[in-house]
Coordinates of C-alpha atoms in Angstrom, one line a residue:
S1 CA 53.1 84.2 98.0
R2 CA 53.3 81.3 95.7
V3 CA 56.7 79.9 94.8
A4 CA 57.0 79.3 91.0
P5 CA 58.4 75.9 90.1
V6 CA 61.9 76.0 88.6
F7 CA 62.9 73.5 86.0
Q8 CA 66.7 73.0 85.5
L9 CA 67.4 71.1 82.4
A10 CA 70.9 70.4 83.5
R11 CA 69.6 68.4 86.4
I12 CA 66.7 66.7 84.5
A13 CA 68.9 65.2 81.9
P14 CA 71.0 63.1 84.3
I15 CA 67.8 61.9 86.0
L16 CA 66.3 60.8 82.7
G17 CA 69.5 59.1 81.8
F18 CA 69.6 57.2 85.1
L19 CA 66.0 56.1 84.6
S20 CA 66.6 55.0 81.1
W21 CA 69.6 52.8 81.9
H22 CA 67.8 51.4 85.0
A23 CA 64.8 50.5 82.7
L24 CA 67.2 48.6 80.5
G25 CA 68.1 46.4 83.4
S26 CA 64.4 45.8 84.1
V27 CA 64.0 44.4 80.6
A28 CA 66.7 41.8 81.3
G29 CA 64.9 40.8 84.5
L30 CA 61.7 40.4 82.6
L31 CA 63.4 38.2 80.0
K32 CA 65.0 36.1 82.7
G33 CA 61.8 35.5 84.6
S34 CA 58.9 35.5 82.2
G35 CA 61.1 34.2 79.4
T36 CA 62.1 31.1 81.3
V37 CA 58.5 30.4 82.2
L38 CA 57.6 30.6 78.5
L39 CA 60.3 28.2 77.6
L40 CA 59.2 25.7 80.2
A41 CA 55.6 25.9 78.8
T42 CA 56.9 25.3 75.3
Y43 CA 59.4 22.5 75.9
A44 CA 58.3 20.9 79.2
G45 CA 54.6 21.2 79.0
A46 CA 52.2 21.2 81.9
S47 CA 54.3 18.8 84.1
G48 CA 57.3 21.0 83.9
C49 CA 55.4 24.1 84.6
A50 CA 53.6 22.4 87.5
A51 CA 56.9 21.3 89.0
C52 CA 58.4 24.8 88.6
A53 CA 55.3 26.5 90.1
A54 CA 55.2 24.1 93.1
A55 CA 58.9 24.5 93.9
G56 CA 58.8 28.2 93.1
K57 CA 56.8 28.7 96.3
I58 CA 60.2 28.7 97.9
S59 CA 61.1 31.8 95.9
T60 CA 58.3 33.7 97.7
L61 CA 60.0 32.9 101.0
L62 CA 63.5 33.8 99.8
W63 CA 62.4 37.0 98.1
G64 CA 60.7 38.0 101.3
L65 CA 63.9 37.6 103.1
I66 CA 65.8 39.6 100.5
A67 CA 63.2 42.4 100.7
N68 CA 63.5 42.6 104.5
Y69 CA 67.3 42.8 104.3
R70 CA 67.1 45.5 101.6
M71 CA 64.6 47.5 103.6
A72 CA 66.9 47.4 106.6
Y73 CA 70.2 48.5 105.0
L74 CA 69.1 50.4 101.8
P75 CA 68.7 53.9 103.5
G76 CA 72.2 53.6 105.1
I77 CA 73.9 52.5 101.9
V78 CA 72.3 55.2 99.7
K79 CA 73.0 57.9 102.3
A80 CA 76.7 56.9 102.6
W81 CA 77.3 56.7 98.9
T82 CA 75.5 59.9 98.1
D83 CA 77.5 61.7 100.8
S84 CA 80.7 60.6 99.1
A85 CA 82.0 59.3 102.4
R86 CA 84.0 56.5 100.9
D87 CA 85.1 54.7 104.2
S88 CA 81.6 54.9 105.6
S89 CA 80.1 53.7 102.3
V90 CA 82.4 50.6 102.1
R91 CA 81.8 49.8 105.8
C92 CA 78.0 50.0 105.4
T93 CA 77.8 48.0 102.2
S94 CA 80.3 45.4 103.6
R95 CA 78.2 44.9 106.7
A96 CA 75.0 44.5 104.7
F97 CA 76.7 42.1 102.3
R98 CA 78.1 39.9 105.1
F99 CA 74.8 40.0 107.0
S100 CA 72.9 38.9 103.9
A101 CA 75.4 36.1 103.2
A102 CA 75.1 34.7 106.8
G103 CA 71.3 34.9 106.9
M104 CA 70.7 33.4 103.4
T105 CA 73.3 30.6 104.0
L106 CA 71.3 29.5 107.1
V107 CA 68.2 29.2 104.9
V108 CA 69.6 28.0 101.6
V109 CA 71.9 25.2 102.8
P110 CA 69.2 23.1 104.5
I111 CA 67.1 23.5 101.3
L112 CA 69.9 22.2 99.2
I113 CA 70.4 19.2 101.5
W114 CA 66.9 18.3 102.3
S115 CA 64.9 19.5 99.3
P116 CA 63.4 16.0 98.6
Q117 CA 62.1 15.7 102.1
I118 CA 60.8 19.3 102.1
C119 CA 58.9 18.7 98.9
R120 CA 57.3 15.5 100.2
I121 CA 56.2 17.2 103.4
W122 CA 55.0 20.3 101.5
L123 CA 53.5 18.7 98.4
G124 CA 52.8 15.1 99.4
E125 CA 53.9 11.9 97.8
D126 CA 52.3 12.9 94.4
M127 CA 54.6 15.9 94.0
P128 CA 55.4 16.8 90.4
P129 CA 58.6 15.2 89.0
S130 CA 61.9 17.1 89.6
S131 CA 60.3 19.4 92.1
D132 CA 63.2 19.0 94.4
M133 CA 65.7 20.0 91.7
F134 CA 63.6 23.0 90.8
M135 CA 63.6 24.0 94.5
R136 CA 67.4 23.6 94.7
M137 CA 67.9 25.8 91.6
F138 CA 65.6 28.5 93.0
A139 CA 67.5 28.4 96.3
I140 CA 70.8 29.0 94.5
Q141 CA 69.3 31.6 92.2
F142 CA 68.0 33.7 95.1
Y143 CA 71.1 33.1 97.2
F144 CA 73.2 35.0 94.7
E145 CA 70.6 37.6 94.2
A146 CA 70.5 38.3 98.0
L147 CA 74.3 38.6 98.1
A148 CA 74.3 40.9 95.1
T149 CA 71.6 43.2 96.4
P150 CA 73.8 45.3 98.7
L151 CA 76.5 45.7 96.0
D152 CA 73.8 46.6 93.4
T153 CA 72.3 49.2 95.8
A154 CA 75.8 50.8 96.3
I155 CA 76.4 50.9 92.5
L156 CA 73.0 52.5 91.8
A157 CA 73.6 55.0 94.6
T158 CA 76.7 56.3 92.8
G159 CA 74.6 57.3 89.7
R160 CA 77.3 56.0 87.3
I161 CA 75.4 53.1 85.9
A162 CA 75.4 53.3 82.1
R163 CA 78.2 50.7 81.5
Y164 CA 77.0 48.7 84.5
E165 CA 73.5 48.3 83.2
I166 CA 74.6 47.4 79.7
V167 CA 76.9 44.6 80.9
L168 CA 74.4 43.4 83.5
T169 CA 71.6 43.4 81.0
A170 CA 73.7 41.3 78.6
L171 CA 74.5 38.8 81.4
L172 CA 71.0 38.4 82.8
G173 CA 69.4 38.3 79.4
S174 CA 71.8 35.5 78.3
S175 CA 70.0 33.2 80.9
F176 CA 67.0 33.1 78.5
F177 CA 69.2 31.9 75.6
L178 CA 71.1 29.5 77.8
A179 CA 67.9 28.0 79.1
W180 CA 66.6 27.8 75.6
T181 CA 69.7 25.9 74.5
F182 CA 69.4 23.4 77.4
L183 CA 65.7 22.7 76.8
A184 CA 66.1 22.4 73.0
S185 CA 68.9 19.9 73.6
G186 CA 66.5 17.7 75.5
L187 CA 67.9 18.3 79.0
P188 CA 65.6 18.0 82.0
A189 CA 63.2 20.9 82.6
W190 CA 64.9 22.0 85.8
T191 CA 68.0 23.0 83.9
A192 CA 66.1 26.1 82.7
T193 CA 66.1 27.4 86.2
G194 CA 69.6 26.0 86.6
A195 CA 70.7 28.3 83.7
V196 CA 69.3 31.3 85.6
A197 CA 71.1 30.3 88.8
F198 CA 74.3 29.9 86.8
V199 CA 74.0 33.3 85.2
N200 CA 73.2 34.9 88.6
L201 CA 76.5 33.6 89.8
F202 CA 78.4 35.5 87.1
A203 CA 76.2 38.6 87.5
F204 CA 77.1 38.5 91.2
L205 CA 80.8 38.3 90.5
Y206 CA 80.6 41.0 87.9
R207 CA 79.5 43.5 90.6
F208 CA 82.8 42.9 92.4
V209 CA 84.7 43.6 89.2
H210 CA 82.7 46.7 88.5
L211 CA 83.3 48.1 92.0
R212 CA 87.0 47.3 91.7
R213 CA 87.5 48.9 88.3
N214 CA 85.3 51.9 88.6
H215 CA 85.6 52.7 92.3
G216 CA 89.0 51.2 93.3
I217 CA 87.5 49.0 96.0
A218 CA 89.4 45.7 96.5
I219 CA 87.2 42.6 96.5
R220 CA 88.5 41.5 99.9
A221 CA 87.1 44.6 101.4
W222 CA 83.6 43.1 101.2
F223 CA 84.5 40.0 103.1
S224 CA 86.8 41.4 105.8
P225 CA 85.2 42.0 109.3
S226 CA 87.8 44.6 109.9
V227 CA 86.3 46.9 107.3
A228 CA 83.0 47.2 109.1

């Protein structure tokens, strides 16, 4: 016998609400990424875009690392938070956070120190101007994104994301206007990606504040090995 599908509006409404708020955050990500490229094309021209594109190759490497970390710890974090096992949730997220921090530090610190040499080896002596500074800004940007990913996964797993997405959208979207201000003021082209890295830092810190205020988890819990 066939089983007739059952639609429960009481359950569909929260799902649609979650998807709507999460889509709002995606708009901020689009504004931060594509918007910054548009500003570079407008104010820095072909040379600025070339330098950004050349140095942006590092973002492919760093984003690949973030994706691998996320694939490894995402199921555990989601399961722990959806099971409402608070101690297990904090331990799992803390472990993922500290692992991401250690792994990304090993990659990002050499890039920050030796980016001019890396650019010369990678791009040759005729590398676009400011490629090394673009590379540094991309490294900082993705460093904070990697550290924020476990916290972001935990927050999304709770399902209580309306206020979180509104604040995060405002923060991430502000990088576009900050980059616009920098470039319109005549600052170097790499400051556009610097604006994104600067805002990523504040978005990363905001996640700590959100978890502290809405879930009562002390900030030190994410850094303490004794938690995990």
